[in-house]
Coordinates of C-alpha atoms in Angstrom, one line a residue:
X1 CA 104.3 -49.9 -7.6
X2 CA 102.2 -52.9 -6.2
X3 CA 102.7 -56.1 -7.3
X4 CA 100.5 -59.2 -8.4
X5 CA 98.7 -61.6 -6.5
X6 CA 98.4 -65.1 -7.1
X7 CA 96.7 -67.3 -4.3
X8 CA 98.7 -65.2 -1.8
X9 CA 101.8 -64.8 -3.3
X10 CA 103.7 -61.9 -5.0
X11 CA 104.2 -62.6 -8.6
X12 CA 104.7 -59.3 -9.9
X13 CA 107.8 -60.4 -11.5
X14 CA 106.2 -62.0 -14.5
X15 CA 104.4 -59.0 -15.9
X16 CA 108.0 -57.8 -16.5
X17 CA 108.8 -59.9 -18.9
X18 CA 112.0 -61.3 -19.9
X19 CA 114.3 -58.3 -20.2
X20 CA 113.1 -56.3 -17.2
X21 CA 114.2 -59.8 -15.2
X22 CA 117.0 -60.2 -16.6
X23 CA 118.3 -56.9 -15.4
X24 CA 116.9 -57.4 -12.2
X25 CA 118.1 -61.1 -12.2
X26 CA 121.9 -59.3 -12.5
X27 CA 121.4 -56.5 -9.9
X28 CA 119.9 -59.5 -7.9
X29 CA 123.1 -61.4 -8.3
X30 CA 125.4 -59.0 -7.1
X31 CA 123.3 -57.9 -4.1
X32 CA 122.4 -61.6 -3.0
X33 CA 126.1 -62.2 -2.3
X34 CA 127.4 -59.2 -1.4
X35 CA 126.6 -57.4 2.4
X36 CA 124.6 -54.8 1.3
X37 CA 121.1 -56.1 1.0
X38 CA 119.3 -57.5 -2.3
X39 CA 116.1 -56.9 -1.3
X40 CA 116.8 -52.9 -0.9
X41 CA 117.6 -53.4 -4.1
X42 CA 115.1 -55.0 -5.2
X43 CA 113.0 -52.2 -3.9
X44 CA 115.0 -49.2 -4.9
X45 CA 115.5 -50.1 -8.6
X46 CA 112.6 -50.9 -9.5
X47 CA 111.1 -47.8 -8.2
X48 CA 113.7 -45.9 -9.6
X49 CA 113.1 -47.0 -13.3
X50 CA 109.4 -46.9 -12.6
X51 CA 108.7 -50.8 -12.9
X52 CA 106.6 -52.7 -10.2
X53 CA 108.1 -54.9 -7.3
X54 CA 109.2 -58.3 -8.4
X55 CA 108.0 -59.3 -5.4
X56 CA 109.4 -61.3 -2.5
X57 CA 108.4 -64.4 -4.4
X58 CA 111.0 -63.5 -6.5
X59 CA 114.0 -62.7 -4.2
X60 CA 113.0 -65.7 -2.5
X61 CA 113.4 -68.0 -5.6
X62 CA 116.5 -65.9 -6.7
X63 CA 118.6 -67.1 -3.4
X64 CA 118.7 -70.9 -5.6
X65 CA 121.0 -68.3 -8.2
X66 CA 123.1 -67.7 -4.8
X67 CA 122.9 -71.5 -4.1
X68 CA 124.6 -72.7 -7.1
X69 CA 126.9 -69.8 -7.4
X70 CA 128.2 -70.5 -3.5
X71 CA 128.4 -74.4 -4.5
X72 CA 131.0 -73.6 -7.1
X73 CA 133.1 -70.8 -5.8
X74 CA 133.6 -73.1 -2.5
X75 CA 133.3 -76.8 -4.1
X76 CA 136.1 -77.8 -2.5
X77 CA 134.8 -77.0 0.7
X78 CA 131.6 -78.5 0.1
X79 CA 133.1 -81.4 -1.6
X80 CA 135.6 -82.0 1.3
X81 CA 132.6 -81.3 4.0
X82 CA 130.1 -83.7 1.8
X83 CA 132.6 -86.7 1.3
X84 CA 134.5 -86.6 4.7
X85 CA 131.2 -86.8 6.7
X86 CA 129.6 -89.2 5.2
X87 CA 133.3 -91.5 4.9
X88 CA 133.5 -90.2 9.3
X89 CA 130.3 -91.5 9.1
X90 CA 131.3 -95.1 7.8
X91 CA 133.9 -95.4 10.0
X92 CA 132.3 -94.1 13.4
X93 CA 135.0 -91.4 13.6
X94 CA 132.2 -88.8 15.1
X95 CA 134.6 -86.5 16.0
X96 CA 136.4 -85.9 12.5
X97 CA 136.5 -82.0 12.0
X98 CA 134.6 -82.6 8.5
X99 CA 131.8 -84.2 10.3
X100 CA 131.5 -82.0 13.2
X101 CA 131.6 -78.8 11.4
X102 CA 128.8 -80.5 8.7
X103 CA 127.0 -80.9 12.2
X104 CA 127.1 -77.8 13.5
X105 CA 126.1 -75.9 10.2
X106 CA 122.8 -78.0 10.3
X107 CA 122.3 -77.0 13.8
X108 CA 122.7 -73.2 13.3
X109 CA 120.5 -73.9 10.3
X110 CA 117.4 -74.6 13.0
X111 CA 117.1 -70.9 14.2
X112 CA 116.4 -69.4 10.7
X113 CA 114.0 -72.6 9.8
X114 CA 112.2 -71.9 12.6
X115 CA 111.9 -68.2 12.7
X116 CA 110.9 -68.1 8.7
X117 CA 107.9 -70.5 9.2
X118 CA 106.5 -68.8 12.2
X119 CA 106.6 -65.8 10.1
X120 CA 106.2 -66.6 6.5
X121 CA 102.4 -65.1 6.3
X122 CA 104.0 -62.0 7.6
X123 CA 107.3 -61.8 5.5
X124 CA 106.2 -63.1 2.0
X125 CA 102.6 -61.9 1.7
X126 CA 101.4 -59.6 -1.0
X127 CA 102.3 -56.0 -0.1
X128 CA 104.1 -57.3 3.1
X129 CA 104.9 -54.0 5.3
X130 CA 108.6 -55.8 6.2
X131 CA 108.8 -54.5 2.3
X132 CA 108.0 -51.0 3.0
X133 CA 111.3 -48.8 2.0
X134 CA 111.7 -47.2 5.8
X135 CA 112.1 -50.6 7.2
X136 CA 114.3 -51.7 4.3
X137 CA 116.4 -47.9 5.3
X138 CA 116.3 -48.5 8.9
X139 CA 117.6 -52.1 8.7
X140 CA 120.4 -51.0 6.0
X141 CA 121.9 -48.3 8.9
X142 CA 121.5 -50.6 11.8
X143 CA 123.4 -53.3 10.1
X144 CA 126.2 -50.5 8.7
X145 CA 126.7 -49.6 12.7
X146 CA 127.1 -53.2 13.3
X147 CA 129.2 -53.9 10.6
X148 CA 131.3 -50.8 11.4
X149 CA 131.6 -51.9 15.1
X150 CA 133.1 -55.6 14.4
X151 CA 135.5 -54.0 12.4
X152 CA 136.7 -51.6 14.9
X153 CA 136.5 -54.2 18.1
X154 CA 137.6 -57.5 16.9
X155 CA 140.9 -59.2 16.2
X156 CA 140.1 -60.7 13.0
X157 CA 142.4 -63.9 13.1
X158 CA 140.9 -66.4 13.5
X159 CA 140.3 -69.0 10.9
X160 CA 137.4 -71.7 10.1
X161 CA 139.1 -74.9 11.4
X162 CA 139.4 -73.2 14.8
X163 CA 135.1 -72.8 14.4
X164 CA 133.4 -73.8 17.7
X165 CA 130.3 -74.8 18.2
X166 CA 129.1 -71.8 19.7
X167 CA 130.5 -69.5 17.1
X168 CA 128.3 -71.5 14.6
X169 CA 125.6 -71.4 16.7
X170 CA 125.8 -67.3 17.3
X171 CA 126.5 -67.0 13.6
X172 CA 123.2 -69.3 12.6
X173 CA 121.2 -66.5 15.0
X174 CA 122.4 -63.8 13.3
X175 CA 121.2 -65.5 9.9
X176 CA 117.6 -65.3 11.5
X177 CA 117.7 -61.1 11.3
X178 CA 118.3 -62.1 7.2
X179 CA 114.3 -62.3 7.8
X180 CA 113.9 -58.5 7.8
X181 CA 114.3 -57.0 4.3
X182 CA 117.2 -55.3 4.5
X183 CA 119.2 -56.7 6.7
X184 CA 121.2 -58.9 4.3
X185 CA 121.7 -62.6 5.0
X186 CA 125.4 -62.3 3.9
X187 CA 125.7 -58.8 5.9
X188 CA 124.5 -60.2 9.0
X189 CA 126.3 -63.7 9.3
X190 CA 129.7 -61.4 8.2
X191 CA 129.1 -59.1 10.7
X192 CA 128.5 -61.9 13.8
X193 CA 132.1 -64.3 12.1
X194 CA 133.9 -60.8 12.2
X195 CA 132.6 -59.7 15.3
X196 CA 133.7 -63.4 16.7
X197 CA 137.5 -62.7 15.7
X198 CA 137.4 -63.9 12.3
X199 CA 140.0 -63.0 9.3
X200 CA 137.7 -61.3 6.9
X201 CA 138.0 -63.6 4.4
X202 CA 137.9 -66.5 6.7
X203 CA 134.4 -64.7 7.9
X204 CA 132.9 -64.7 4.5
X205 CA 134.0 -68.4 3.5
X206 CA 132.4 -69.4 7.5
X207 CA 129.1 -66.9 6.4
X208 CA 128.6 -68.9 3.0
X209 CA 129.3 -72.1 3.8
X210 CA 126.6 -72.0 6.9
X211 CA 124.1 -70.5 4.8
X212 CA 124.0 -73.1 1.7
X213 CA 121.2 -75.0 3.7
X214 CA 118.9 -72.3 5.1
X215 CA 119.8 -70.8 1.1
X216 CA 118.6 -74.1 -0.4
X217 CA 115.5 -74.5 1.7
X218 CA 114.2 -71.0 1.2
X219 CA 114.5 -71.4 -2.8
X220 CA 112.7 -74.6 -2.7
X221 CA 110.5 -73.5 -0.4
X222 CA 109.6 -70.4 -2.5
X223 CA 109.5 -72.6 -6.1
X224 CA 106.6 -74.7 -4.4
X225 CA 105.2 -72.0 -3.4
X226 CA 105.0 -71.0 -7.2
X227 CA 104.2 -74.3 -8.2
X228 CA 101.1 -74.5 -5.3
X229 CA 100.1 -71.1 -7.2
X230 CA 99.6 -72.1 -10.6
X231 CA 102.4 -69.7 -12.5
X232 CA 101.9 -70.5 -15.8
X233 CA 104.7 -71.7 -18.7
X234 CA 105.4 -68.2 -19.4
X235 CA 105.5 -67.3 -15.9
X236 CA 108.3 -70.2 -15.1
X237 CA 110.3 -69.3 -18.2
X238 CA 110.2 -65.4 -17.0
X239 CA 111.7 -67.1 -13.6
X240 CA 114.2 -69.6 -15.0
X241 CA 116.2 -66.4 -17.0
X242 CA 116.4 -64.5 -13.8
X243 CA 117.9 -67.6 -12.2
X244 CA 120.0 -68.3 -15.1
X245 CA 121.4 -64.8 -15.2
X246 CA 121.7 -64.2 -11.6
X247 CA 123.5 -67.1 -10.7
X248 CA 126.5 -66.3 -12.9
X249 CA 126.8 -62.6 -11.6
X250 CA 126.4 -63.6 -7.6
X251 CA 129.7 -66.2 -8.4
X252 CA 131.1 -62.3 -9.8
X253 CA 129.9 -60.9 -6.3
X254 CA 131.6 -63.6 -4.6
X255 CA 134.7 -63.2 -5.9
X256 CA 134.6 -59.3 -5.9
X257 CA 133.9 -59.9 -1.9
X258 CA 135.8 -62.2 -1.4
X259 CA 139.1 -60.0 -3.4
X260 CA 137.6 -57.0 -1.1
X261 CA 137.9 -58.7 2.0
X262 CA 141.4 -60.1 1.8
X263 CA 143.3 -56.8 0.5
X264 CA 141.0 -54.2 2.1
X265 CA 138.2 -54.5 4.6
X266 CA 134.3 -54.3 4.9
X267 CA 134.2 -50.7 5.4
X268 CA 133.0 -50.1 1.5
X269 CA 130.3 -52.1 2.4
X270 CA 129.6 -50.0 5.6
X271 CA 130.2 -47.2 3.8
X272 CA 127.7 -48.1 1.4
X273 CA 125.0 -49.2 3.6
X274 CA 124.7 -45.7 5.8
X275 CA 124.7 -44.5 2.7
X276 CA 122.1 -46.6 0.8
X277 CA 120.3 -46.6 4.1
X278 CA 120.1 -42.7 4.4
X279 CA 119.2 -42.0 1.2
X280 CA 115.9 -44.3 1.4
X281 CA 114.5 -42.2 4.6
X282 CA 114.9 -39.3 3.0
X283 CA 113.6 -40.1 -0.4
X284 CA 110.5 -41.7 1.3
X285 CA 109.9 -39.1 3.7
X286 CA 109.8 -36.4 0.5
X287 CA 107.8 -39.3 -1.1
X288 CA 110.4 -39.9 -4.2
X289 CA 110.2 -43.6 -3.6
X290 CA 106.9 -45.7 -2.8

């Protein structure tokens, strides 16, 4: 089903209503976090229960759930990153690891900055094609073969202290292909850290903590958006739930991942994906999904 226009953007999500978002706000939660795509989700279900896109508006402002729910799984890391950079700072120590790895994150942060606002009329437009569900298919099985193919080729010991430069700048690249609905911000910066040697849980804690500032900007970024189109009081409420719910069921997803990755592997995610990705082509091309 379409969605609603407001000054050009998608704002289907408040003719939902509270309880519609809420649910959503949970499936949104768990998918934001985990490599498997929240906006094929975001698609699928929807469609499946016969409600109307949320909209990218939505997904958008639902990555500042994912924000806050990163923030407090890895405080410590953020805390550590935050305090000993700004303390390197005072002392002219520019080559403390705190600093230099704070550094690094906001340089791999430029590729995705860039790449969103050259293509933000294209990506978060009303009835964007990016959202159509054989791009969002296609783009789950690409990144399952991916994801299949650093776990069969690399090491995976390597840890975040021994982070170069360069693998935050490949990792911050990968993050740009988080553009394409159904790619999966969190699937594709896992894939690149695992692909680079990382332990899988090492991968994920590097994936996150290098995403909180493309994931704060792109919130914000969406909320004036909002703001620019007038949603009403009802219309923020409606928003404010969904963020409320989602952001304590993505710090669920992270911990599910991040229990996943230490004892197992990523293949249930790969698994998953082909799977998820498969099933869209072929319910599209015997139009059961729209």
């Amino acid at each position: 089903m379409t969605g609603q226009c407001a000054a050009g953007v998608d704002t289907g999500f408040v003719t939902l209503g509270y309880a519609k978002v809420a649910f959503l706000g949970v499936v949104q939660g768990i998918t934001e976090l985990l490599p498997i795509s929240s906006t094929a989700h975001m698609r699928v279900v929807p469609a499946l229960l016969g409600w109307r896109d949320p909209g990218s508006a939505f997904s958008a402002a639902m990555q500042l759930a994912a924000l806050a729910a990163v923030v407090s799984y890895f405080w410590q890391d953020v805390r550590r990153l935050a305090v000993g950079s700004v303390s390197a700072i005072g002392r002219r120590q520019f080559a403390d690891p705190d600093l230099r790895l704070a550094i690094w994150i906001a340089l791999a942060t430029v590729p995705i900055v860039l790449a969103g606002a050259l293509l933000s009329n294209s990506l978060n437009t009303c009835n964007s094609p990016f959202r159509a569900l054989p791009v969002i298919g296609w783009a789950c099985i690409a990144m399952a073969v991916l994801m299949a193919l650093s776990e069969i080729l690399a090491r995976h010991s390597r840890s975040v202290e021994k982070a170069s430069l360069v693998d935050a700048l490949v990792v911050g690249l990968a993050q740009v292909g988080a553009l394409i609905p159904g790619v999966s911000r969190s699937g594709s910066t896992l894939t690149a850290a695992l692909a680079l040697g990382f332990k899988r849980e090492e991968a994920a804690r590097f994936s996150f903590l290098l995403g909180i500032p493309a994931i704060a900007l792109a919130g914000s970024k969406e909320l004036w958006e909002l703001h620019k189109a007038h949603l009403d009081m009802h219309g923020w409420s409606v928003l404010a739930l969904g963020l409320l719910v989602a952001s304590v069921s993505a710090f669920a997803a992270i911990w599910a991942l991040m229990r996943v990755l230490e004892r197992f592997s990523a293949w249930p995610f790969v698994i998953y994906r082909g799977m998820l990705g498969v099933l869209l082509l072929v319910a599209t091309a015997n139009a059961r999904l729209v």
